[in-house]
mmCIF file of C-alpha atoms in Angstrom:
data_model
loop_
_atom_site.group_PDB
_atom_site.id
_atom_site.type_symbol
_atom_site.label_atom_id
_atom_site.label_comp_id
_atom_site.label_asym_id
_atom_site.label_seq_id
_atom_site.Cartn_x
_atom_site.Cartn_y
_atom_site.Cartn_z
ATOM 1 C CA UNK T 1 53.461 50.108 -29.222
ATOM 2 C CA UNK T 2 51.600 47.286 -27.248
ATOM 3 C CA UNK T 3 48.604 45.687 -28.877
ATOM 4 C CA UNK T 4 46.903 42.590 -27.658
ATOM 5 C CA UNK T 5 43.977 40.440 -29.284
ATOM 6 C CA UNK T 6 41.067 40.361 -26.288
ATOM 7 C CA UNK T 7 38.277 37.103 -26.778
ATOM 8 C CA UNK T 8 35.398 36.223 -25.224
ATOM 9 C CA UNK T 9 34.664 32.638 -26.133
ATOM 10 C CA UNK T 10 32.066 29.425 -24.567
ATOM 11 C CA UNK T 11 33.075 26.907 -26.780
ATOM 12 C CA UNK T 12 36.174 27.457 -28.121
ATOM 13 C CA UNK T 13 35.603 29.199 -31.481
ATOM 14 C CA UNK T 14 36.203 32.354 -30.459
ATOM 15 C CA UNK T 15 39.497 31.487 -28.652
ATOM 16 C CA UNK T 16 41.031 29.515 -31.735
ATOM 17 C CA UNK T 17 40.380 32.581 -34.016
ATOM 18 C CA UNK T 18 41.996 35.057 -31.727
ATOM 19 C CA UNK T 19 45.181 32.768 -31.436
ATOM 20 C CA UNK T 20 45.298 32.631 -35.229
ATOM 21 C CA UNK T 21 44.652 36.142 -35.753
ATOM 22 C CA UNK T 22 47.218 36.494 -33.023
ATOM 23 C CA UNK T 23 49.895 34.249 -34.767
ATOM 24 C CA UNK T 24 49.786 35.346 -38.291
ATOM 25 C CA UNK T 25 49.858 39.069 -37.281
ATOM 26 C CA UNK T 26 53.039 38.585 -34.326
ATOM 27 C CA UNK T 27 51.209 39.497 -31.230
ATOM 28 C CA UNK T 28 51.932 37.786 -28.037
ATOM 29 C CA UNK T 29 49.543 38.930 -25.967
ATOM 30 C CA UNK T 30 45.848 37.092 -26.550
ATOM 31 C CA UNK T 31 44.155 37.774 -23.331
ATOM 32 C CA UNK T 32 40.557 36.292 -22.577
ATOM 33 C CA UNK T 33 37.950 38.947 -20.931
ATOM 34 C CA UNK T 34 36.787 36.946 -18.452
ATOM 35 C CA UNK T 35 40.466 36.876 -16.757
ATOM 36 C CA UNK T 36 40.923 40.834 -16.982
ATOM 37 C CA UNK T 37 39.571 44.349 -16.585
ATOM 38 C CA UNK T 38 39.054 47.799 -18.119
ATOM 39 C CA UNK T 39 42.830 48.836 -16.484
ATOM 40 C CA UNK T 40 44.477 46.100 -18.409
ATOM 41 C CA UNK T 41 42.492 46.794 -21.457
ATOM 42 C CA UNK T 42 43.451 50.302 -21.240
ATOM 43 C CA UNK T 43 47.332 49.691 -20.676
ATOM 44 C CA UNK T 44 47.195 48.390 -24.627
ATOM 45 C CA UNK T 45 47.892 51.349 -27.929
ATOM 46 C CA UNK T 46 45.713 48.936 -29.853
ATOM 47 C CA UNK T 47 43.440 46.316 -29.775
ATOM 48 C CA UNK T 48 41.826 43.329 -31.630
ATOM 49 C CA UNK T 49 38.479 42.112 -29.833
ATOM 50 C CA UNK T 50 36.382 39.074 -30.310
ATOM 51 C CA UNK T 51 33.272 37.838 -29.330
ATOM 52 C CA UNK T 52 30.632 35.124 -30.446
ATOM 53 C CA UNK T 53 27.325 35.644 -30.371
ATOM 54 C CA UNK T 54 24.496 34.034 -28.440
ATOM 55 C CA UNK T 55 20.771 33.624 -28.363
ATOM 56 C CA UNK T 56 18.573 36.306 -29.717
ATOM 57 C CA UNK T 57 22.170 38.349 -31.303
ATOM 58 C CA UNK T 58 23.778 38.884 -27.538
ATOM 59 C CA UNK T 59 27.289 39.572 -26.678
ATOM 60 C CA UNK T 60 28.720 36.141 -25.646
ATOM 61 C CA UNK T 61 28.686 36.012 -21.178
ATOM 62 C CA UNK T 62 32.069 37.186 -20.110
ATOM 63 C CA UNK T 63 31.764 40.718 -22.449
ATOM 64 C CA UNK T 64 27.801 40.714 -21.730
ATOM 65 C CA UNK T 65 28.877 41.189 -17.668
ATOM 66 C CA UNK T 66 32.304 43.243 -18.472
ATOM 67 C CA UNK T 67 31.668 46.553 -17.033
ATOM 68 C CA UNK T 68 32.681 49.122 -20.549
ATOM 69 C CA UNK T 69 32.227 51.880 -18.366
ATOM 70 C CA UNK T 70 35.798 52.232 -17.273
ATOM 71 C CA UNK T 71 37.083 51.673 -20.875
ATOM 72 C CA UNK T 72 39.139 55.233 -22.495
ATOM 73 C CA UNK T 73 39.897 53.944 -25.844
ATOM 74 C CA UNK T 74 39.977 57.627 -26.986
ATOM 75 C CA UNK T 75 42.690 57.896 -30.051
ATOM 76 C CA UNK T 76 43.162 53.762 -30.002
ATOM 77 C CA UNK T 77 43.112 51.694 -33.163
ATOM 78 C CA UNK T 78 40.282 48.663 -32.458
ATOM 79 C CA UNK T 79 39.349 46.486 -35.087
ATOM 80 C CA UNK T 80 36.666 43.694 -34.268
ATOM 81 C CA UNK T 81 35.637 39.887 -35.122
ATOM 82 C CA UNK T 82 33.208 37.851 -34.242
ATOM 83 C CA UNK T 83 31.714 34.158 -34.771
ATOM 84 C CA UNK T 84 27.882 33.148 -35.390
ATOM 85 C CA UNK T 85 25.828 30.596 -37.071
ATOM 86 C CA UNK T 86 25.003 32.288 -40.269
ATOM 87 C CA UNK T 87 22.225 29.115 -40.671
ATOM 88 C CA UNK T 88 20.243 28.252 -37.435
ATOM 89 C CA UNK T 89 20.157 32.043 -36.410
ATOM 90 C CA UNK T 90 20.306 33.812 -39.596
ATOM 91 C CA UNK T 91 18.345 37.124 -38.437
ATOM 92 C CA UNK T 92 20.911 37.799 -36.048
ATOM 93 C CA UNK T 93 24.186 36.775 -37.698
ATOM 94 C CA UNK T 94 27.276 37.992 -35.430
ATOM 95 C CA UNK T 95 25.038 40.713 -33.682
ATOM 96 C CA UNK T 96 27.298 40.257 -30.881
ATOM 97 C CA UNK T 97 30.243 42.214 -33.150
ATOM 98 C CA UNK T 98 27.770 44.714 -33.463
ATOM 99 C CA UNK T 99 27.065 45.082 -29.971
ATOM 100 C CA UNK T 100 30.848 44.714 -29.184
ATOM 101 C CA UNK T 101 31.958 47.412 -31.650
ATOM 102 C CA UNK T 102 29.349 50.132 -30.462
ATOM 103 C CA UNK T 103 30.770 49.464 -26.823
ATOM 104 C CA UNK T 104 34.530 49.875 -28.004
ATOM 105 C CA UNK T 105 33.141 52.964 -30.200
ATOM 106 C CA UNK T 106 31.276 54.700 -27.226
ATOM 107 C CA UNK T 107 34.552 53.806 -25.078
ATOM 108 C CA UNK T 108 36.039 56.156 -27.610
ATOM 109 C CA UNK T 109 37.704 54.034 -30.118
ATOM 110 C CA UNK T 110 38.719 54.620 -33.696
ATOM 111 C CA UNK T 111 37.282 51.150 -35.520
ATOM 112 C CA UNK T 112 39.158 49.391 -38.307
ATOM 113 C CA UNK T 113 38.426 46.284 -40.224
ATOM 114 C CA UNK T 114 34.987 46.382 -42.139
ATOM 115 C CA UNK T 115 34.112 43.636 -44.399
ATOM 116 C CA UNK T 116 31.986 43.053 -47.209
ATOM 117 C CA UNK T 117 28.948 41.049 -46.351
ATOM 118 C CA UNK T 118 29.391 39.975 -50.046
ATOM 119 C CA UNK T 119 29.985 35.700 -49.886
ATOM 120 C CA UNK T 120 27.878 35.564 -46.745
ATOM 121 C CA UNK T 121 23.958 34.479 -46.563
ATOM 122 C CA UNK T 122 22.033 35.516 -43.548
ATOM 123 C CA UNK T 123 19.007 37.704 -42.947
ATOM 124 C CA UNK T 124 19.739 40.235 -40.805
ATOM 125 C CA UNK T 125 22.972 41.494 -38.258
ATOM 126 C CA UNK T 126 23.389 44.100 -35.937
ATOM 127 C CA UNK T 127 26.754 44.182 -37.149
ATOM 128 C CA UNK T 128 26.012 45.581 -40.428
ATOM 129 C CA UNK T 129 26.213 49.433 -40.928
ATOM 130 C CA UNK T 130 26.066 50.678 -44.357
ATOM 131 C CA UNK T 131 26.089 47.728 -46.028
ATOM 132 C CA UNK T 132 29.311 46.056 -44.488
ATOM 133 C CA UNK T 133 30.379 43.895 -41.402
ATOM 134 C CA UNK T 134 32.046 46.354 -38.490
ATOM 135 C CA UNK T 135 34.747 43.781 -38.509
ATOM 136 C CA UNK T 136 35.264 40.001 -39.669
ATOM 137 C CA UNK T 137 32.472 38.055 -39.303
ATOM 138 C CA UNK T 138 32.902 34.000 -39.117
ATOM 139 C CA UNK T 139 31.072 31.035 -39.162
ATOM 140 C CA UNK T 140 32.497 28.148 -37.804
ATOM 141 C CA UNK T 141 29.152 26.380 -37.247
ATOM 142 C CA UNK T 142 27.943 26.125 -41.446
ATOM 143 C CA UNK T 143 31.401 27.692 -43.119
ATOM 144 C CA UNK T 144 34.484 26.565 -40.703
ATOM 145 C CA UNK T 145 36.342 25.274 -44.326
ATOM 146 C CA UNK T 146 36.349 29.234 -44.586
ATOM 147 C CA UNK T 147 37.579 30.607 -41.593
ATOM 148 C CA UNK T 148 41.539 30.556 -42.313
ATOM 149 C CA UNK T 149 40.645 32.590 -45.755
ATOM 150 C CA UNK T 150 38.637 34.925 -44.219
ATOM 151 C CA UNK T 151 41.084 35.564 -41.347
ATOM 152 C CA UNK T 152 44.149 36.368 -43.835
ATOM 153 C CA UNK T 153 42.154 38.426 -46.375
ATOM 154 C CA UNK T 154 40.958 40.936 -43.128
ATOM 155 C CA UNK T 155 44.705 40.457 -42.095
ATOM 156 C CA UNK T 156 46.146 41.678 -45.048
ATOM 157 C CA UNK T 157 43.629 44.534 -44.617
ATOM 158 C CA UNK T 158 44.565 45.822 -41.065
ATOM 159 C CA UNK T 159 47.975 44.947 -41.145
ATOM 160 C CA UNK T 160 49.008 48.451 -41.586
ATOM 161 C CA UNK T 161 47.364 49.300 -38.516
ATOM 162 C CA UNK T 162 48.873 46.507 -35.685
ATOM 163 C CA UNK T 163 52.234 46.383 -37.387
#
C-alpha cells in the first residue's frame, strides 16, 4: 500500500503540518503539488492533502492552477487538512479544504477525517458540511500553540485508515 501526504503551501504553514502529519503517522513520501502531476498523484492507494487558504476562501496557487481533471481517485482513501486565519478572515475560515475536498471527491475519492468545529470561532467556511470540518482545520496565524494537539487527536482518528 503506498500513501503519500500532498501540500500546497506559500509560507510555510502548510508544509510544516504535512511533515508532521507525515512523521507521526510513518509516511515517507510528503510531496508538494507544485513539483508533481495527476500521474504521480494517481500512482498512490491513499492520500493525505493539504492546502491553506487565501483571499476571499481560495485554494492556495499551486492547487488553484493544478489541473483535477486527470485525477481517478475512484475507491482511494483521502482525508484532508488545511490552514487559515480563523481571526482576520473569519467568514471564510479554511474554505480552501472545502474547495480541496470537493475536487478530491469529484475525482472520485472516498473522504476521511471530519472534525468537530466545536473549540473553533469563525463565521463561516466552505469547509463545513453538516456541521463539521471535511478534514482538520488549523490555525497557525491566532491558535499555532494548538496545532500539534489538533494534528494527533485527527491522527489517532484516521490512523486506521493510512496504517
Amino acid at each position: 500500500m503506498s500513501v503519500a501526504v500532498v501540500y500546497g503551501s506559500a509560507m510555510g504553514n502548510t508544509e510544516g503540518a504535512a511533515n508532521m502529519i507525515a512523521s507521526k503517522l510513518g509516511i515517507s513520501d510528503v510531496l508538494n503539488i507544485a513539483d508533481i502531476d495527476a500521474a504521480k498523484i494517481n500512482s498512490y492507494d491513499k492520500l493525505i492533502c493539504g492546502t491553506s487558504t487565501w483571499g476571499s476562501g481560495d485554494l492556495q496557487d499551486d492547487w488553484d492552477g493544478f489541473d483535477f481533471s486527470g485525477l481517478s481517485l475512484s475507491g482511494k482513501t483521502v482525508a484532508v487538512f488545511g490552514m487559515g486565519d480563523s481571526e482576520s478572515y473569519s467568514d471564510t475560515f479554511c474554505s480552501g479544504m472545502g474547495k480541496l475536498a470537493e475536487n478530491l471527491k469529484n475525482a472520485g475519492a472516498n473522504l476521511v477525517g471530519e472534525v468537530s468545529t466545536d473549540g473553533y470561532s469563525f463565521e463561516a467556511s466552505d469547509a463545513v458540511v453538516n456541521d463539521k470540518f471535511v478534514g482538520l482545520a488549523l490555525d497557525n496565524d491566532n491558535q499555532e500553540d494548538q496545532t500539534e494537539a489538533r494534528i494527533d487527536a485527527w491522527i489517532d482518528q484516521i490512523r486506521s485508515y493510512f496504517a
